[in-house]
Coordinates of C-alpha atoms and ligand atoms in Angstrom, one line a residue:
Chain D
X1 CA -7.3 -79.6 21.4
X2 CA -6.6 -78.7 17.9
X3 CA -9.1 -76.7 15.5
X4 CA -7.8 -78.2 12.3
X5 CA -7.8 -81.8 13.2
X6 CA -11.8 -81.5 14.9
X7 CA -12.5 -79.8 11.6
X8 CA -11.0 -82.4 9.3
X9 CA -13.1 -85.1 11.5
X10 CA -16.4 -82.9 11.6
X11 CA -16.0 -83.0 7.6
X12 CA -15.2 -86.7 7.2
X13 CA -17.4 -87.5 9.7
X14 CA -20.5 -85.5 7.6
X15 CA -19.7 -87.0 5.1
X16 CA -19.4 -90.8 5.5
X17 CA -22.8 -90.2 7.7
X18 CA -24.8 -89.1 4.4
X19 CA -23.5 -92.2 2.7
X20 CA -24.4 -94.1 5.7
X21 CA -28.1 -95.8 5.1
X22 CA -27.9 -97.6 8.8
X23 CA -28.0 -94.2 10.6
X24 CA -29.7 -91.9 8.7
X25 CA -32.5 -93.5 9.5
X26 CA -32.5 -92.1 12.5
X27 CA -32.4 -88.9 11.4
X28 CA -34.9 -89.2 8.7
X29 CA -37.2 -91.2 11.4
X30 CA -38.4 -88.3 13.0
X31 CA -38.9 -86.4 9.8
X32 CA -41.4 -89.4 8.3
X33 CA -43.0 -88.9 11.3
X34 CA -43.6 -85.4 11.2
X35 CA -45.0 -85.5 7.4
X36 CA -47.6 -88.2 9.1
X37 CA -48.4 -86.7 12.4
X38 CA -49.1 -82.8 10.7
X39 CA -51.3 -84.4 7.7
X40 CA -53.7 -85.8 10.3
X41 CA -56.3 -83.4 10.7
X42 CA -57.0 -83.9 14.7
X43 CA -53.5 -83.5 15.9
X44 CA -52.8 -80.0 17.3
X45 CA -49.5 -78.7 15.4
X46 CA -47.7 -78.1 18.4
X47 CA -48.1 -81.6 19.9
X48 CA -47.2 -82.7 16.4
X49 CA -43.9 -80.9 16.7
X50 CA -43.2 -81.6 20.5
X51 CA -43.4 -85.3 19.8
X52 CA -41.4 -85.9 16.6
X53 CA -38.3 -83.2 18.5
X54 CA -38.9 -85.7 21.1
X55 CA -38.4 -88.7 18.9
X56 CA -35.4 -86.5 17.2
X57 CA -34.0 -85.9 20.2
X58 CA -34.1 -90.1 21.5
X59 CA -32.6 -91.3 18.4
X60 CA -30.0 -88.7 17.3
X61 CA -27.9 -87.6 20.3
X62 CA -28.2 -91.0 21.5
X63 CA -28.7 -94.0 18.9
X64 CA -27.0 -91.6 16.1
X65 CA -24.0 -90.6 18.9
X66 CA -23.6 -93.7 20.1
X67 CA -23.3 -96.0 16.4
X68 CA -21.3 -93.6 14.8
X69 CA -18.4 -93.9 17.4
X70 CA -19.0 -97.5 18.0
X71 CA -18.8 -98.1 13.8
X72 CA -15.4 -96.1 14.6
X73 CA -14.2 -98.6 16.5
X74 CA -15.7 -101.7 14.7
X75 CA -14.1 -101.0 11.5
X76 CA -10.6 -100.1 13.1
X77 CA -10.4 -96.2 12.2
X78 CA -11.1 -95.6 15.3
X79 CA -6.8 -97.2 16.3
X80 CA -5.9 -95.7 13.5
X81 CA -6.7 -92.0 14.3
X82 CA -5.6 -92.2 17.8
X83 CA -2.1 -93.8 16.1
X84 CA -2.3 -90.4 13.4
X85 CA -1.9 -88.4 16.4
X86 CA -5.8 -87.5 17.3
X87 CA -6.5 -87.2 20.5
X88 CA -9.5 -89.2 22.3
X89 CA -11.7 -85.9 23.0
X90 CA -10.6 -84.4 19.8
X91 CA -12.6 -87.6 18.0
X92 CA -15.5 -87.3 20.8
X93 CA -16.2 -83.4 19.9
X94 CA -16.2 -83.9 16.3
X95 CA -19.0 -86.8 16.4
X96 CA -20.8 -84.4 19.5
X97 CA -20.9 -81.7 16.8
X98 CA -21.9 -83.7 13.9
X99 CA -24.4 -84.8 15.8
X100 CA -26.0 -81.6 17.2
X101 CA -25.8 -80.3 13.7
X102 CA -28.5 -82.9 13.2
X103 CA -30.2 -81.7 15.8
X104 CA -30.9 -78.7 14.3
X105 CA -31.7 -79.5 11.2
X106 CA -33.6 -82.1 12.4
X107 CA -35.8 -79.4 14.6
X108 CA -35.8 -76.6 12.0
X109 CA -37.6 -79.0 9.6
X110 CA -39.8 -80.6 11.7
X111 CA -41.3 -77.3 12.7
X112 CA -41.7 -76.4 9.4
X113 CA -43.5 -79.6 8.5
X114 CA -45.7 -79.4 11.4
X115 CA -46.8 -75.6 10.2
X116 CA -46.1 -73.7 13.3
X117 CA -45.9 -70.1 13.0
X118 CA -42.8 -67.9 13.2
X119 CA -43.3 -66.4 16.7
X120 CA -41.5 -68.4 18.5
X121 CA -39.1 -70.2 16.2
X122 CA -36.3 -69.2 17.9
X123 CA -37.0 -69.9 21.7
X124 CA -38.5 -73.5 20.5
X125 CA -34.9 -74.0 18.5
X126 CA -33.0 -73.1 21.5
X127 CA -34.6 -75.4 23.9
X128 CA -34.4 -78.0 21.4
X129 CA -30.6 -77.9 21.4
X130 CA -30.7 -76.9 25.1
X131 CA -31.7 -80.5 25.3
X132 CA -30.3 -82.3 23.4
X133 CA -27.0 -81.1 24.9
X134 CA -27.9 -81.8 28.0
X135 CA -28.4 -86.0 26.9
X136 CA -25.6 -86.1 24.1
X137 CA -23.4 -87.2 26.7
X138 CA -25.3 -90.3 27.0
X139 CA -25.1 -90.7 23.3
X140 CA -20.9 -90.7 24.2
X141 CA -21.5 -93.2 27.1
X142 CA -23.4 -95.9 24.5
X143 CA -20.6 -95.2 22.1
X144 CA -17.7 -95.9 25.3
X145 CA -19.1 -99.0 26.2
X146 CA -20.3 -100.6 22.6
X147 CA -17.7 -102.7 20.4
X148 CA -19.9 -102.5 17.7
X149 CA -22.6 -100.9 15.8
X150 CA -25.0 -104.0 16.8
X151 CA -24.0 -103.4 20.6
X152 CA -24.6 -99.8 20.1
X153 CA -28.2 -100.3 19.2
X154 CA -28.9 -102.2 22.1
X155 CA -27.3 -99.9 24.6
X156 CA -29.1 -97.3 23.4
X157 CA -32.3 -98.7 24.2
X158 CA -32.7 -97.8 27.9
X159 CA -31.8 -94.1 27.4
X160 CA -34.3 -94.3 24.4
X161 CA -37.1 -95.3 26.2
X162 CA -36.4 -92.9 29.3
X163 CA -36.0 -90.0 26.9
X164 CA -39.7 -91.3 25.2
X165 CA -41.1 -92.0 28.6
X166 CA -43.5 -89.1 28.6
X167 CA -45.2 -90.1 25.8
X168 CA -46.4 -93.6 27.1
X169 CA -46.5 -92.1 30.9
X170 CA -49.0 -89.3 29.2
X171 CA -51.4 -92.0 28.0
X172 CA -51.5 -93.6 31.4
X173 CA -53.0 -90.7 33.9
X174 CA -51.3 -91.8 36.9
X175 CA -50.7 -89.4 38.9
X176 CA -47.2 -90.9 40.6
X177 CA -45.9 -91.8 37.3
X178 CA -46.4 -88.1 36.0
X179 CA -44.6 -86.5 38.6
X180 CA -41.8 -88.8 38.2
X181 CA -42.2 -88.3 34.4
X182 CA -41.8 -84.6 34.8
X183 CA -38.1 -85.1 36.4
X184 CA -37.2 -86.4 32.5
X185 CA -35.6 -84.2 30.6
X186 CA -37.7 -84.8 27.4
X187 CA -41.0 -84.3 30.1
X188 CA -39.4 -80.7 30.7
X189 CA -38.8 -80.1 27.3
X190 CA -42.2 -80.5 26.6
X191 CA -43.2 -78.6 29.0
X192 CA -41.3 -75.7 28.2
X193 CA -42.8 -75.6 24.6
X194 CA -46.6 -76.1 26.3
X195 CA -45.7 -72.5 28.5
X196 CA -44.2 -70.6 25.8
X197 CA -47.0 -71.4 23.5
X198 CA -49.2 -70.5 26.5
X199 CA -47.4 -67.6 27.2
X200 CA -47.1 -68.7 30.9
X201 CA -44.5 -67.5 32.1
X202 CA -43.6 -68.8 35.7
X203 CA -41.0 -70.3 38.0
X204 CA -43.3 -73.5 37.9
X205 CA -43.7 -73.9 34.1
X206 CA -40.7 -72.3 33.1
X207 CA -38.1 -72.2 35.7
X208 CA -38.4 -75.5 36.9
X209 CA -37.9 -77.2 33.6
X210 CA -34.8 -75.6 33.2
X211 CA -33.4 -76.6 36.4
X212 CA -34.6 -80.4 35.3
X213 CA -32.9 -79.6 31.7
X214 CA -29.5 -78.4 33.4
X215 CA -29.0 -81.1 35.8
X216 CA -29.1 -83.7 33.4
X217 CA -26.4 -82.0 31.8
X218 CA -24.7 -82.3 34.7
X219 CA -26.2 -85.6 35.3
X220 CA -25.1 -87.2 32.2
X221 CA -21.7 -85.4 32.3
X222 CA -20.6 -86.9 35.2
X223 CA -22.1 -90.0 34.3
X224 CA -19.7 -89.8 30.8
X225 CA -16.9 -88.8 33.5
X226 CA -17.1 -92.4 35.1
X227 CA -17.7 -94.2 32.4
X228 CA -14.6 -92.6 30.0
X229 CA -12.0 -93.3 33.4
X230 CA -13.2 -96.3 33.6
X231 CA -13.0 -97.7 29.9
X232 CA -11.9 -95.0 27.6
X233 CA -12.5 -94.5 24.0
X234 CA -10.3 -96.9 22.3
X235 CA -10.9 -100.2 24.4
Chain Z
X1 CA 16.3 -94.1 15.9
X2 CA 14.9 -96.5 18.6
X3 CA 16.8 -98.1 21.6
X4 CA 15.2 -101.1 23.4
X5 CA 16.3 -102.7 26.5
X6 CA 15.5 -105.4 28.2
X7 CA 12.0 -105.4 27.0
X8 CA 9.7 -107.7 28.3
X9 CA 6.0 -108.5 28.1
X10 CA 3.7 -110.9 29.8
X11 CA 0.0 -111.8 29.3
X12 CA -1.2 -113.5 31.8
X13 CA 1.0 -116.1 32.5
X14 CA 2.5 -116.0 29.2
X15 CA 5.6 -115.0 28.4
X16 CA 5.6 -113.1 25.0
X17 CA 8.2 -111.0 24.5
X18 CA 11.6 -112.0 26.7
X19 CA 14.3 -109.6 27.1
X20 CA 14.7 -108.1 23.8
X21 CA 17.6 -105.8 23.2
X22 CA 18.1 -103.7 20.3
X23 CA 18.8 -100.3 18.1
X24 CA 17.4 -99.2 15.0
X25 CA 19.5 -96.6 13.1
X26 CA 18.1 -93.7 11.7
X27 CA 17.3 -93.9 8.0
X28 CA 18.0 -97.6 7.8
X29 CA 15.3 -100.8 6.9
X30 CA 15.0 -102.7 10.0
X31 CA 13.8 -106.2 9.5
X32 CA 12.0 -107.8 11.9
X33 CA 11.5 -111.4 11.0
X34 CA 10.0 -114.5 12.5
X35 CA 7.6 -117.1 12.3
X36 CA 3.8 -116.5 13.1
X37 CA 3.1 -115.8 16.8
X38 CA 6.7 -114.8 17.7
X39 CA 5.9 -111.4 19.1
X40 CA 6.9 -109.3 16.1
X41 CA 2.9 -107.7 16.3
X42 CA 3.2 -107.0 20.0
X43 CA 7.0 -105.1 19.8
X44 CA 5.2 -103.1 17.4
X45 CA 2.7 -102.1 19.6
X46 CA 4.9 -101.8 22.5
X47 CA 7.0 -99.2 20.8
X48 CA 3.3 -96.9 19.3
X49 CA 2.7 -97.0 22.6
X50 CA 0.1 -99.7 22.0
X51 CA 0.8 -101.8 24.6
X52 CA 3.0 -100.9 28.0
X53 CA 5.8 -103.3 28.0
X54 CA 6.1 -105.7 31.2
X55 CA 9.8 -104.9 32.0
X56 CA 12.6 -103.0 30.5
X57 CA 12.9 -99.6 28.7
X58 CA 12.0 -98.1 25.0
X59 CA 13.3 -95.0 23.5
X60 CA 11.4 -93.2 20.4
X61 CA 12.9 -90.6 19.2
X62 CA 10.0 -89.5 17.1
X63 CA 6.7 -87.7 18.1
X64 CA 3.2 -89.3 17.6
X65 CA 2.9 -87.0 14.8
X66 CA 6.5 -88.0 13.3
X67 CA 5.3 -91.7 12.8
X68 CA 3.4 -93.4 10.0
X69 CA 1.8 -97.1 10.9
X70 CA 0.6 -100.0 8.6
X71 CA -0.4 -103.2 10.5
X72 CA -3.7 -105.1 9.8
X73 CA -5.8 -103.5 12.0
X74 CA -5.1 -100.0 10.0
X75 CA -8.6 -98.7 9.0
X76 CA -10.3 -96.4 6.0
X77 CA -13.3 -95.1 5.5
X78 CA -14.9 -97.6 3.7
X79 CA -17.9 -95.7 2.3
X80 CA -15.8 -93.2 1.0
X81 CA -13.6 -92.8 -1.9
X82 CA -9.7 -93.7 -2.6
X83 CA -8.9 -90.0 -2.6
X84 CA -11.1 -88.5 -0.1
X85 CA -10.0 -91.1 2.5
X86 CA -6.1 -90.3 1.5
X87 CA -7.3 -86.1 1.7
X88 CA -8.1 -86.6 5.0
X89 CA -5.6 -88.6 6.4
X90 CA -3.4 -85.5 5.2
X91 CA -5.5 -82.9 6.9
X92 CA -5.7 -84.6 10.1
X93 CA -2.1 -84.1 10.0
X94 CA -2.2 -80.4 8.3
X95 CA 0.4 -82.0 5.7
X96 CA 0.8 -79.6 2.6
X97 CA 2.1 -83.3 1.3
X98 CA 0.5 -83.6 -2.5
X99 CA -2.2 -86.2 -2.3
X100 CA -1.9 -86.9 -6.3
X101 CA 1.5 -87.3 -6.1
X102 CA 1.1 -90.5 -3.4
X103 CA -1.6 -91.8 -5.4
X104 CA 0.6 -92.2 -8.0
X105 CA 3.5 -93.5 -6.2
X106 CA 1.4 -96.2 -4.7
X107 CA -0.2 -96.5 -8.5
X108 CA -3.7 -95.9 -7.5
X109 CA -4.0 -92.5 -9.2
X110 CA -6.5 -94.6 -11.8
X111 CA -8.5 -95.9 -9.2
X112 CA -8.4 -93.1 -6.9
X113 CA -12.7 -92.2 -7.4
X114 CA -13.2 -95.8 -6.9
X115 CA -14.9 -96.4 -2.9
X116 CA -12.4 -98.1 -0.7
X117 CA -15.0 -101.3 -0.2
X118 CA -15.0 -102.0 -3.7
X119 CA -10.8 -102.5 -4.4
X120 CA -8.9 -105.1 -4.4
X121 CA -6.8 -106.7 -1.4
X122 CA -4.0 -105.0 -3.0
X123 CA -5.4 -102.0 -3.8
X124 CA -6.1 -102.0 0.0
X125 CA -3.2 -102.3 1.2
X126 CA -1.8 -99.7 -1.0
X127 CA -3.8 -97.4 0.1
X128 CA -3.4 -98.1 3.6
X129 CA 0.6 -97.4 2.9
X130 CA -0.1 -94.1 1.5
X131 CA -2.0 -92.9 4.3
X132 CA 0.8 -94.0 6.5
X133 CA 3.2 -92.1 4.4
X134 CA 1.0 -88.8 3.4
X135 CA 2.6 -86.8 6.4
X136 CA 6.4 -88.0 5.9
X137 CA 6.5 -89.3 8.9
X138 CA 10.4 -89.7 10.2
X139 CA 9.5 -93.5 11.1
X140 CA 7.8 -95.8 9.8
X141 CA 5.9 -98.8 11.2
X142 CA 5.2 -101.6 8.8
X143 CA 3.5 -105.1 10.1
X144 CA 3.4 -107.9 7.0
X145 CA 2.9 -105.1 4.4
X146 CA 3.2 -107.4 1.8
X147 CA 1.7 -110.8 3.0
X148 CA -0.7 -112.3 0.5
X149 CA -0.1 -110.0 -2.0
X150 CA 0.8 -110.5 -5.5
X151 CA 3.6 -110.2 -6.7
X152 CA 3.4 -107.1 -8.8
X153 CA 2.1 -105.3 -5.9
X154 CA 4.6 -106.7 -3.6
X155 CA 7.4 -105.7 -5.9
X156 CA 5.5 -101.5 -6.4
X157 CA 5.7 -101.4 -2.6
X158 CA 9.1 -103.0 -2.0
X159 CA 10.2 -99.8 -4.7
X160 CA 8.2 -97.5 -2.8
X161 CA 10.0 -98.7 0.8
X162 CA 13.3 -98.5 -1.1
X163 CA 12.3 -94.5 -2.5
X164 CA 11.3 -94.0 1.6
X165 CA 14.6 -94.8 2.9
X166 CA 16.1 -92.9 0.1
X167 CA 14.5 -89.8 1.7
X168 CA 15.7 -90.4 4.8
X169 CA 12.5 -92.7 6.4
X170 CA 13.7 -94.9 8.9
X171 CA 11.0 -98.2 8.7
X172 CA 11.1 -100.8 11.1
X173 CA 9.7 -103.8 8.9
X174 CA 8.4 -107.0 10.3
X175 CA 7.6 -110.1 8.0
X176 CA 8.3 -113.8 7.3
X177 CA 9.4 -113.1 3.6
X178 CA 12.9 -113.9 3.4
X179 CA 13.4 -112.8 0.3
X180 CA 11.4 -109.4 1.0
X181 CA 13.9 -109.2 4.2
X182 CA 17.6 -109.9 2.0
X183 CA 16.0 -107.4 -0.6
X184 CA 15.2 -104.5 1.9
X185 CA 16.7 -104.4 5.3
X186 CA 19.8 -103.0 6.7
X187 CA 20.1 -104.8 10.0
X188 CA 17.8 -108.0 10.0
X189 CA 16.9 -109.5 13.8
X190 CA 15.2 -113.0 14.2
X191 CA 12.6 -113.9 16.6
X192 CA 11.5 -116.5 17.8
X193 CA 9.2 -117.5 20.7
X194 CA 9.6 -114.0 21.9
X195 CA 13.2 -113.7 22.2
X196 CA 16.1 -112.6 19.7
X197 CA 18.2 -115.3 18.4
X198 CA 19.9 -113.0 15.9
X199 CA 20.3 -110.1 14.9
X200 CA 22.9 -108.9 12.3
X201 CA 23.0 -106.9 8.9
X202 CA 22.7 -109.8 5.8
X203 CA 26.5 -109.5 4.7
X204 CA 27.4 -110.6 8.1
X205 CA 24.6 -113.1 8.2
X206 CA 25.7 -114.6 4.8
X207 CA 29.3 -115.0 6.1
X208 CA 29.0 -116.0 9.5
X209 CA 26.5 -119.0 8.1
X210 CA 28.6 -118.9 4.7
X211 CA 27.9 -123.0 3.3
X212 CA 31.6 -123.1 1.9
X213 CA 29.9 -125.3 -1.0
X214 CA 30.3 -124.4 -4.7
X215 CA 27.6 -125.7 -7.3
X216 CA 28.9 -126.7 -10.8
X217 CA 26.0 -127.3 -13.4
X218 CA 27.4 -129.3 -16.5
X219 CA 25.8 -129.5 -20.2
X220 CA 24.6 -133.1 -19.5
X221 CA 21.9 -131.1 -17.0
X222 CA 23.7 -132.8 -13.8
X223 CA 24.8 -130.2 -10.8
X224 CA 27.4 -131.1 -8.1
X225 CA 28.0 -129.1 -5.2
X226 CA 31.3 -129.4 -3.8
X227 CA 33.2 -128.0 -0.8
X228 CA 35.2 -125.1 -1.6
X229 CA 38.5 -127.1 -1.5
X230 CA 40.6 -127.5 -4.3
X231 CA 41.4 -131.0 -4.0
X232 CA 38.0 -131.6 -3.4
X233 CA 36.9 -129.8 -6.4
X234 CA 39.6 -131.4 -8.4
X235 CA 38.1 -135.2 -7.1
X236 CA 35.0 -134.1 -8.7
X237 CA 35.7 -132.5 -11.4
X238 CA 37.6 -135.8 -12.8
X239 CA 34.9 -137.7 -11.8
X240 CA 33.1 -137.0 -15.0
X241 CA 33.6 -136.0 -19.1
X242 CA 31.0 -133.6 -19.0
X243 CA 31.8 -129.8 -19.5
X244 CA 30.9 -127.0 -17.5
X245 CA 28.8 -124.4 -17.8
X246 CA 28.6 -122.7 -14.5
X247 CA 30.0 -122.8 -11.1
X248 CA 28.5 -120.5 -8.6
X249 CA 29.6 -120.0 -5.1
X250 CA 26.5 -121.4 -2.7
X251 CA 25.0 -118.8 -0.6
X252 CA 22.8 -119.4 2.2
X253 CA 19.1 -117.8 2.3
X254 CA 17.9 -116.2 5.4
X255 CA 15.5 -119.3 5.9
X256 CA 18.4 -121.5 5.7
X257 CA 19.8 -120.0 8.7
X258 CA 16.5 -119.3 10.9
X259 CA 15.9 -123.5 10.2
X260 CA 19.9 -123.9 11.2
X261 CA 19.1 -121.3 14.3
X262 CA 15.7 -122.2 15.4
X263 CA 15.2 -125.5 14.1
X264 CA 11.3 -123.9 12.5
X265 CA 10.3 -123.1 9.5
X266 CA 9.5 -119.8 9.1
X267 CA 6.0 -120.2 8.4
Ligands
LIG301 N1 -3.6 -109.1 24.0 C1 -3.1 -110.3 24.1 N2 -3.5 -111.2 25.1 C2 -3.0 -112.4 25.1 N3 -2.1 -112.9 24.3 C3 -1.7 -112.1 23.3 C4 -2.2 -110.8 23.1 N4 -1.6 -110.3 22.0 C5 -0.8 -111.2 21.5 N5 -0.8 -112.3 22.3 C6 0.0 -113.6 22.0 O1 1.3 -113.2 21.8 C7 1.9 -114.0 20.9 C8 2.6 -113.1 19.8 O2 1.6 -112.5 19.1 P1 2.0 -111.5 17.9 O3 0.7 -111.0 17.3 O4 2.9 -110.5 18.4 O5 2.7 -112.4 16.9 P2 3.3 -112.1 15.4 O6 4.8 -112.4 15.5 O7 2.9 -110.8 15.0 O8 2.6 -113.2 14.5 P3 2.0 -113.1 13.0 O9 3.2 -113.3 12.1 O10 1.1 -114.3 13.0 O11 1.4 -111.8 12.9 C9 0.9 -114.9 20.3 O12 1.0 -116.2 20.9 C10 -0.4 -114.3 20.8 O13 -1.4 -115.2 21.0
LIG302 MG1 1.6 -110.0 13.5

């Protein structure tokens, strides 16, 4: 792994996203929705910002992951680097990190737009990107197995609507169906942001959500594992 | 340069390439010429590593970072601009390689803010030469580079390939241009259905399928071509009262002798 060639593709890759109209919108998705969720007057700002991270976090480590290396590979760049002496994981970094970056930003903002206070800025940022770590990989698996952008899209789908799971599951008070939702890592996610703002501090509404968060890192690691012997990058 | 032996490739049941043999010196042109769907695309492949050959052996003797490839599935960045695309291209390969002085060897130093999705076919295909180039690579891959260009393009790039070898670039050409071929290459090898029918430099070529024929124009606009035999040419000479202006030697073009070899057209 070389430094200088992930940085020249981290740059590039910036870059050509910002000028890129079919993918931003997922970034800027989230945002929109943040600006409507904290202007309505009966929506507590913490559920405001859980759900649009949670939105964030289904369309940019995935959806966002996924396109951009499948447009890599639609519009030929993607032969072209491998033949300019880039190296497969070299490429996959480079869009990971591009894409966490988005992450970030993506979190920072919403949690300013949805007027939270200071306190616990950091721990909320932390498990933001936790998380979305622990499903970028599946972001990488969309973007093995699509040919396309259009492809893309549709693979995406399934994780999409797994990560926004707890949100329909939430509305439905069945008791099964939360319990399995709380195995998601999104579910967790949430949860950890409802015990910190609680200040509930226990194995059950703390440690247990990490556990969930870590092994679908591992989860979706090994999943990436199969998938990339299978089919690698350039297919 | 490169040493190929008894390459072979199959797909499927098809037999695509078929026990090619051959060497490419270092710092010559090597023209690789036949007619569409001979297999020049997949020996290019074959030797980046592309493709793994069927049977038989190839030897590179350049690194992945030593090689430069055009073909026509090369691909820019089509959102971004002429300049930034050819920047990149050189940091990927850490290549201290001036980026304005390519632009303006592949004359797109004007043109260099304009966004690669809005130039020209030519302008394309310029650019994709100077981001094969930006990292002097030792060799030099280059499928079709100048098919269904124009000609003022076509001749800015033959200058450029000419300027390459100069510098000591070996380039391993494929095209169906004849004329790009006798202009360029060093050794020439022709292909057809996947297998080598020839493969010579283009003095040896021109003798070995020499015509023997003479063409005499005369002022009353008639031509003759005659054998080169001095009673012949005598014979026809007395034949007529015109005078002559010319008489030039007849040469045969490369597509003369692929049709005398293969019995196809080039095209
Ligand atoms: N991946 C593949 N699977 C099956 N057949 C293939 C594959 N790649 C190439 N071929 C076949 O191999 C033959 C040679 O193709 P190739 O692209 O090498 O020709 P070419 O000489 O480059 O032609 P052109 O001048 O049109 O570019 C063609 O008949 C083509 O259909
Ligand atoms: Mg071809």
């Amino acid at each position: 792994m070389r430094f200088y060639k992930i940085k020249a593709l981290l740059k590039l890759g910036l870059q050509d996203l910002l000028k890129n109209a079919n993918v931003l919108i997922y970034i800027i998705l989230p945002i929109g929705f943040a600006f409507l969720y904290s202007s309505m007057d009966t929506m507590p700002k913490d559920f405001c910002f859980a759900l649009c991270v949670l939105l964030s976090l289904a369309m940019v480590p995935v959806a966002l992951m996924g396109t951009v290396i499948a447009e890599e590979k639609e519009k030929n760049t993607l032969r072209t680097l491998m033949l300019n002496d880039v190296k497969a994981s070299e490429i996959l970094i480079a869009k990971a990190l591009i894409c966490l970056i988005f992450v970030v930003i993506n979190n920072i903002l919403i949690y300013y737009i949805c007027g939270l206070s200071l306190t616990n800025f950091l721990t909320y940022q932390l498990i933001g990107l936790f998380t979305g770590l622990a499903i970028i990989f599946f972001g990488a698996v969309v973007g093995l197995l699509a040919k396309n952008q259009m492809s893309a899209g549709l693979l995406s789908m399934p994780f999409m609507l797994l990560l926004m799971a707890p949100l329909f599951i939430s509305m439905l008070e069945s008791k099964v169906l939360t319990k399995l939702s709380s195995l998601l890592p999104t579910d967790a996610m949430m949860s950890l942001f409802t015990a910190i703002s609680a200040t509930k501090y226990t194995f059950k509404s703390v440690g247990i959500p990490i556990i969930v968060i870590a092994s679908w890192f591992i989860i979706s690691y090994i999943l990436f594992n199969i998938v990339y012997k299978k089919v690698g990058l350039d297919n | 340069m490169i040493i190929v032996n008894n390459l072979s490739i199959s797909f499927g049941k098809k037999k695509v390439l078929n026990n090619l043999h051959f060497h490419v010196q270092q710092g010559e042109i090597f023209g690789f010429l036949g007619p569409s769907g001979a297999g020049k695309t997949t020996t290019i492949k074959i030797l980046t590593n592309q493709l793994i050959p069927t049977k038989g052996s190839i030897q590179v003797n350049a690194s992945t970072s030593q090689i430069g490839i055009l073909s026509d599935n090369s691909g820019v960045y089509e959102r971004l601009t002429v300049w930034r695309n050819l920047q990149f291209f050189a940091e990927l390969h850490n290549s201290q390689e001036n980026v304005e002085q390519i632009l303006k060897k592949v004359k797109l130093w004007d043109d260099k803010d304009k966004k690669v999705k809005d130039l020209s076919k030519g302008m394309h295909q310029r650019l994709l030469l100077a981001c094969a180039i930006v990292h002097k690579p030792k060799l030099l891959f280059l499928d079709e580079p100048t098919a269904s260009l124009d000609p003022a393009t076509v001749e800015a790039i033959h200058d450029l390939l000419l300027e390459l070898k100069n510098e000591g670039t070996t380039i391993f050409l494929t095209t169906h241009n004849m004329e790009e071929a006798s202009k360029l290459c060093d050794h020439i090898a022709f292909l057809n259905k996947g297998k080598i029918v020839e493969l010579a430099t283009i003095l040896e070529l021109k003798l070995k399928y020499a015509l023997n024929k003479v063409r005499i124009t005369f002022n009353d606009n008639t031509t003759l071509e005659v054998a080169k035999d001095k009673k012949e040419l005598i014979k026809a000479l007395q034949k007529t009262n015109a005078s002559i202006i010319s008489i030039h030697s007849l040469e045969p073009t490369l597509a003369d002798i692929f049709l005398q070899l293969t019995g196809r057209n080039l095209k």
